[in-house]
Coordinates of C-alpha atoms in Angstrom, one line a residue:
M2 CA 103.8 130.7 119.8
E3 CA 107.1 130.3 121.5
T4 CA 110.5 130.5 119.7
R5 CA 113.8 128.7 120.6
K6 CA 117.3 129.1 119.2
I7 CA 119.4 126.2 118.2
Q8 CA 122.4 125.6 120.4
K9 CA 125.5 123.8 119.5
V10 CA 127.2 121.4 122.0
G11 CA 130.2 119.4 122.1
G12 CA 130.9 117.0 119.1
G13 CA 128.8 118.9 116.7
T14 CA 125.5 118.3 118.1
F15 CA 122.5 120.7 117.9
T16 CA 119.9 120.9 120.5
V17 CA 116.5 122.9 121.2
S18 CA 115.4 123.3 124.6
L19 CA 111.8 122.5 125.2
P20 CA 109.0 124.6 127.1
K21 CA 108.9 123.7 130.5
A22 CA 105.1 124.0 130.8
W23 CA 104.7 121.8 127.7
T24 CA 106.9 119.1 128.9
S25 CA 105.1 119.1 132.4
D26 CA 101.7 118.8 130.5
H27 CA 102.6 115.7 128.6
G28 CA 104.7 114.1 131.4
F29 CA 108.2 114.3 129.9
E30 CA 110.9 113.9 132.2
A31 CA 114.8 114.5 132.0
G32 CA 116.4 111.2 130.4
M33 CA 113.1 110.3 129.0
E34 CA 113.6 108.6 125.4
L35 CA 111.7 110.7 122.6
R36 CA 111.0 109.9 119.1
L37 CA 111.5 112.2 116.5
Y38 CA 109.8 111.8 113.0
T39 CA 110.8 114.2 110.0
H40 CA 108.6 114.9 107.3
R41 CA 108.7 116.0 103.4
D42 CA 107.6 119.3 104.4
G43 CA 110.3 120.1 106.5
S44 CA 108.5 119.4 109.8
I45 CA 109.8 117.3 112.8
L46 CA 107.4 115.6 115.0
I47 CA 108.5 114.9 118.7
R48 CA 106.4 112.0 120.3
S49 CA 107.1 109.8 123.5
S50 CA 105.0 107.0 121.9
E51 CA 105.3 104.8 118.9
A52 CA 104.8 106.1 115.5
E53 CA 101.3 107.4 114.9
V54 CA 100.7 105.2 112.0
E55 CA 100.7 102.2 114.5
W56 CA 97.3 103.8 115.9
L57 CA 95.6 102.3 112.6
A58 CA 97.1 99.0 112.7
D59 CA 94.1 96.9 114.2
A60 CA 90.6 97.5 114.5
T61 CA 88.2 94.9 116.3
V62 CA 84.4 95.2 115.7
D63 CA 81.8 93.3 117.7
L64 CA 79.1 92.5 115.3
D65 CA 76.7 91.4 118.3
G66 CA 76.5 95.2 119.2
G67 CA 79.3 95.6 121.6
D68 CA 79.4 99.3 121.3
P69 CA 76.0 100.8 121.9
D70 CA 77.0 104.1 120.4
C71 CA 77.7 102.5 117.2
D72 CA 74.2 101.5 115.9
D73 CA 75.4 101.3 112.1
L74 CA 77.6 98.4 113.4
D75 CA 74.8 96.4 115.5
A76 CA 74.0 93.2 113.7
G77 CA 70.8 92.9 115.5
D78 CA 69.8 89.2 116.3
P79 CA 72.9 87.1 117.1
D80 CA 71.4 84.0 115.8
S81 CA 70.1 85.2 112.5
G82 CA 73.0 87.6 111.6
D83 CA 72.8 90.7 109.6
P84 CA 74.9 90.2 106.2
E85 CA 74.2 94.1 105.7
A86 CA 75.7 95.2 109.1
A87 CA 79.0 92.8 108.4
A88 CA 79.5 94.4 105.0
R89 CA 79.2 98.0 106.6
A90 CA 81.5 96.9 109.4
V91 CA 84.3 96.0 106.8
R92 CA 83.8 99.0 104.7
T93 CA 83.7 101.5 107.6
A94 CA 86.6 100.2 109.1
H95 CA 88.7 100.1 105.9
T96 CA 87.6 103.6 105.2
V97 CA 89.0 104.6 108.4
G98 CA 92.4 103.3 107.3
F99 CA 92.9 100.3 109.9
E100 CA 95.4 97.9 108.4
T101 CA 93.6 94.9 109.9
I102 CA 90.0 94.3 110.8
T103 CA 88.9 91.7 113.0
L104 CA 84.9 90.7 113.1
R105 CA 83.8 89.1 115.8
R106 CA 80.5 87.4 116.9
R107 CA 79.3 85.4 120.3
G108 CA 77.9 82.9 118.0
A109 CA 78.9 81.5 114.6
F110 CA 78.8 83.7 111.4
T111 CA 75.9 82.7 109.1
E112 CA 76.8 81.6 105.6
A113 CA 75.2 84.8 104.3
E114 CA 77.3 87.0 106.5
R115 CA 80.3 85.5 105.2
E116 CA 79.4 85.9 101.7
A117 CA 78.6 89.5 102.4
V118 CA 81.9 90.0 103.8
R119 CA 83.7 88.2 100.9
S120 CA 81.8 90.2 98.3
T121 CA 82.6 93.4 100.1
V122 CA 86.4 92.5 100.5
R123 CA 86.7 91.9 97.0
E124 CA 85.5 95.2 96.0
L125 CA 87.9 97.1 98.3
V126 CA 91.4 97.5 96.5
G127 CA 94.5 95.7 98.1
T128 CA 92.5 94.0 100.7
D129 CA 91.9 90.2 101.4
I130 CA 90.7 87.9 104.2
L131 CA 93.6 86.6 106.4
T132 CA 91.8 84.1 108.6
E133 CA 88.4 82.7 109.1
S134 CA 86.9 80.7 112.1
D135 CA 83.2 80.0 113.5
A136 CA 83.4 83.3 115.3
E137 CA 86.0 85.8 113.9
I138 CA 87.1 86.8 110.5
R139 CA 90.2 88.6 110.2
I140 CA 90.9 91.0 107.1
G141 CA 94.0 92.7 106.0
H142 CA 94.9 95.6 103.8
L143 CA 98.0 94.3 101.8
L144 CA 98.7 97.3 99.5
D145 CA 101.8 99.2 100.4
T146 CA 101.0 102.8 100.7
S147 CA 104.3 104.0 99.0
S148 CA 103.1 101.8 95.6
V149 CA 100.0 104.1 95.7
S150 CA 99.5 107.3 93.4
V151 CA 96.6 109.3 94.8
R152 CA 96.9 111.7 91.7
Q153 CA 96.7 108.6 89.2
S154 CA 93.7 107.3 91.3
V155 CA 91.9 110.7 90.6
T156 CA 92.8 110.5 86.9
Q157 CA 91.4 107.0 86.7
L158 CA 88.4 107.9 88.7
Q159 CA 87.8 111.0 86.5
Y160 CA 88.0 108.7 83.1
V161 CA 85.8 106.2 84.7
V162 CA 82.8 108.6 85.7
V163 CA 83.0 110.5 82.6
S164 CA 82.5 107.4 80.4
L165 CA 79.8 106.3 83.1
L166 CA 77.7 109.3 82.5
R167 CA 77.7 108.8 78.8
D168 CA 76.8 105.1 79.3
A169 CA 73.8 106.1 81.5
A170 CA 72.6 108.3 78.5
E171 CA 72.6 105.1 76.2
A172 CA 71.0 103.1 78.9
F173 CA 68.3 105.7 79.5
G174 CA 67.7 105.1 75.3
N175 CA 67.4 101.5 76.0
A176 CA 70.6 100.3 75.1
A177 CA 70.4 97.0 76.9
D178 CA 74.0 95.8 76.3
T179 CA 74.8 99.3 78.4
Q180 CA 73.4 98.3 81.4
T181 CA 76.0 95.9 82.3
R182 CA 78.6 98.3 81.5
V183 CA 76.9 100.9 83.7
R184 CA 77.3 98.5 86.6
D185 CA 80.9 97.6 86.1
R186 CA 81.9 101.3 85.6
A187 CA 79.9 102.3 88.8
A188 CA 81.7 99.5 90.8
E189 CA 85.0 100.5 89.6
A190 CA 84.3 104.2 90.3
R191 CA 83.2 103.5 94.0
R192 CA 86.6 101.2 94.4
S193 CA 88.7 104.2 93.4
A194 CA 86.9 106.9 95.6
E195 CA 86.9 104.6 98.7
M196 CA 90.5 104.0 98.3
I197 CA 91.1 108.0 98.1
T198 CA 88.9 108.3 101.0
R199 CA 90.9 105.8 102.8
H200 CA 94.3 107.5 102.4
F201 CA 92.9 110.7 103.4
S202 CA 91.4 109.4 106.5
R203 CA 94.6 107.9 107.6
S204 CA 96.3 111.2 106.8
L205 CA 94.2 112.9 109.5
V206 CA 96.0 110.7 111.9
S207 CA 99.6 110.1 110.3
Y208 CA 102.0 112.4 108.9
A209 CA 103.9 109.2 107.7
E210 CA 100.7 108.3 105.5
L211 CA 101.4 111.7 103.8
D212 CA 105.2 111.0 103.2
A213 CA 104.4 107.6 102.0
L214 CA 102.1 108.9 99.4
G215 CA 104.4 111.9 98.6
V216 CA 101.7 114.5 98.7
S217 CA 101.0 117.4 100.9
R218 CA 97.9 117.5 103.3
S219 CA 96.5 120.3 101.0
E220 CA 96.8 118.4 97.8
L221 CA 95.4 115.2 99.4
F222 CA 92.4 117.3 100.8
A223 CA 91.9 118.6 97.2
Y224 CA 91.8 114.9 95.7
Y225 CA 89.5 113.8 98.5
G226 CA 87.1 116.6 97.7
I227 CA 87.1 115.4 94.0
A228 CA 86.5 111.9 95.1
T229 CA 83.5 112.5 97.3
R230 CA 81.8 114.5 94.5
L231 CA 82.6 112.3 91.8
E232 CA 81.0 109.3 94.2
T233 CA 77.8 111.5 93.8
V234 CA 78.1 111.8 90.3
T235 CA 78.5 107.9 89.9
E236 CA 75.2 107.6 92.1
Q237 CA 73.4 109.7 89.7
A238 CA 74.4 108.1 86.7
V239 CA 73.3 104.8 88.0
R240 CA 69.8 106.4 88.6
I241 CA 69.4 107.8 85.3
A242 CA 70.5 104.3 83.7
T243 CA 68.0 102.7 86.3
T244 CA 65.3 105.2 85.2
G245 CA 65.4 104.4 81.7
E246 CA 65.3 100.6 82.4
E247 CA 62.1 101.1 84.4
L248 CA 60.3 102.6 81.6
P249 CA 57.6 100.2 80.2
E250 CA 58.9 101.2 76.3
P251 CA 61.9 102.9 75.1
P252 CA 61.7 106.8 75.1
A253 CA 60.9 108.8 72.0
A254 CA 63.9 109.8 70.0
E255 CA 63.9 113.2 70.9
A256 CA 63.5 112.7 74.6
A257 CA 66.6 110.2 74.4
A258 CA 68.5 112.7 72.2
A259 CA 67.9 115.6 74.8
V260 CA 69.2 113.2 77.6
R261 CA 72.3 112.7 75.5
A262 CA 73.0 116.0 75.0
V263 CA 72.5 117.4 78.5
V264 CA 74.5 114.4 79.7
D265 CA 77.5 115.4 77.3
D266 CA 77.3 119.0 78.6
V267 CA 77.6 117.6 82.1
A268 CA 80.4 115.0 81.4
R269 CA 82.4 117.7 79.8
A270 CA 81.9 120.0 82.7
V271 CA 83.0 117.3 85.4
D272 CA 86.1 116.4 83.1
D273 CA 87.4 119.9 82.7
A274 CA 86.7 120.5 86.3
V275 CA 88.8 117.5 87.6
T276 CA 91.4 118.6 85.1
A277 CA 91.5 122.2 86.5
V278 CA 92.3 120.6 89.8
L279 CA 95.0 118.6 88.5
N280 CA 96.5 121.3 86.4
G281 CA 96.3 124.0 89.5
E282 CA 95.6 126.7 86.9
L283 CA 93.2 129.5 87.9
T284 CA 92.3 130.3 84.4
T285 CA 91.4 126.6 83.7
A286 CA 89.2 126.6 87.0
Q287 CA 87.4 129.6 86.1
Q288 CA 86.6 128.0 82.6
A289 CA 85.5 125.1 84.1
R290 CA 83.0 126.7 86.4
E291 CA 81.7 128.5 83.3
R292 CA 81.1 125.0 81.6
A293 CA 79.3 123.7 84.6
A294 CA 77.1 126.7 84.7
D295 CA 76.3 126.3 80.9
A296 CA 75.3 122.8 81.7
I297 CA 73.0 123.8 84.1
E298 CA 71.3 126.3 81.6
Q299 CA 71.1 123.7 79.3
I300 CA 69.1 121.4 82.0
D301 CA 67.0 124.3 82.6
A302 CA 66.1 124.7 79.0
V303 CA 65.4 121.0 78.4
E304 CA 63.1 121.3 81.6
Q305 CA 61.1 124.1 80.0
R306 CA 60.5 122.3 76.9
L307 CA 59.4 119.5 78.8
Y308 CA 56.8 121.5 80.5
E309 CA 55.7 122.9 77.2
E310 CA 55.2 119.1 76.1
S311 CA 57.5 119.2 73.2
V312 CA 60.2 116.7 74.3
S313 CA 58.2 113.7 75.6
D314 CA 55.4 111.8 74.0
S315 CA 53.8 110.0 77.1
V316 CA 53.4 110.4 80.7
P317 CA 55.9 107.9 81.9
T318 CA 58.8 109.4 79.5
A319 CA 57.9 113.0 80.9
V320 CA 58.2 111.6 84.6
A321 CA 61.2 109.7 83.4
L322 CA 62.6 112.7 81.6
S323 CA 62.1 115.1 84.7
T324 CA 63.7 112.6 87.0
T325 CA 66.6 112.3 84.7
L326 CA 67.1 116.0 84.6
T327 CA 67.0 116.3 88.4
H328 CA 69.9 113.7 88.6
L329 CA 71.7 115.6 86.0
R330 CA 71.4 118.8 88.1
R331 CA 73.0 117.2 90.8
A332 CA 75.8 116.1 88.8
A333 CA 76.3 119.4 87.3
N334 CA 76.2 121.0 90.8
C335 CA 79.0 118.6 91.7
S336 CA 81.0 119.8 88.7
C337 CA 80.6 123.4 90.1
G338 CA 81.9 122.2 93.5
I339 CA 85.1 120.5 91.9
A340 CA 85.8 123.8 89.7
D341 CA 85.5 125.7 93.1
V342 CA 88.2 123.1 94.5
A343 CA 90.4 123.9 91.6
A344 CA 89.9 127.6 92.1
R345 CA 91.0 127.3 95.7
T346 CA 93.9 125.0 94.8
A347 CA 95.3 127.4 92.1
I348 CA 94.9 130.6 94.6
R349 CA 96.7 128.6 97.2
A350 CA 99.5 127.5 94.8
E351 CA 100.0 131.0 93.4
N352 CA 100.1 132.8 97.0
I353 CA 101.1 130.5 99.4
D354 CA 103.0 127.3 98.2
R355 CA 105.3 129.3 95.8

């Protein structure tokens, strides 16, 4: 690291000299116009190019496999199309953080591809289709970053996922009207998680993104850590509901009650862990970690009772219960991970940020 002194020149202007080796390496010359970007954390960024956020202005994806290194975006046969590839392309480019996404094909898009793109766009917050032609679909993100509260999005995601877990327990016990609610809550959770991931991805490129969001890089990283784990919890909740739906008959009352009890423990562990991150208190983080450990112990206890044949009354129910406990263990492990994020956040706040 080099240091420089601030010099005062005529007219009250302050200057700082730039290291000669650095200016040579980056092609800077006397008289060249530089751009200075000031940020809320007190730093100043010097660039010779346009603002870094412009790097994320536009993305073009060739669905005929124009990039051989991007297998996930390869649509395969250009004549038959691939709706899943089109949907993945939209979701991937949106998550990276591009403002405008243009999908192109050598031939015309199939109706199935167009419907897949429309359906995906409807699931993405603040996104809409701008223009369509036979061989091109242009999609834009219309939401102003300065109007977004990532913290509020995390809070909403927390509420939805905790509610989703409890809905999944009811669905496992054959509450048919709960299945639709599970699907709706899961879709809502994914939308929130994807939006948080999008802003995190943009922040890796753009300081301006952090300024617009009004958060620090460490805060946004913690929120991203929560979002990714809550996405996993969402997947486990959906699988629990699906497991119950596939049973030939409703599980015995004791098995359904066992699932509800464990789900309640895991849901509270998840809730406490997210709250601990948002509060930034080490004591709360430690308590959340203990609750998550207690939830895992409860899962172990029910699993032991299952092996002793005291919980289920049939082989299908026993298999379904065992599968459900596996999903709940993964969800509980996610709450442990969130609690660890809370502990790191609290320690950082107590020893660095202040």
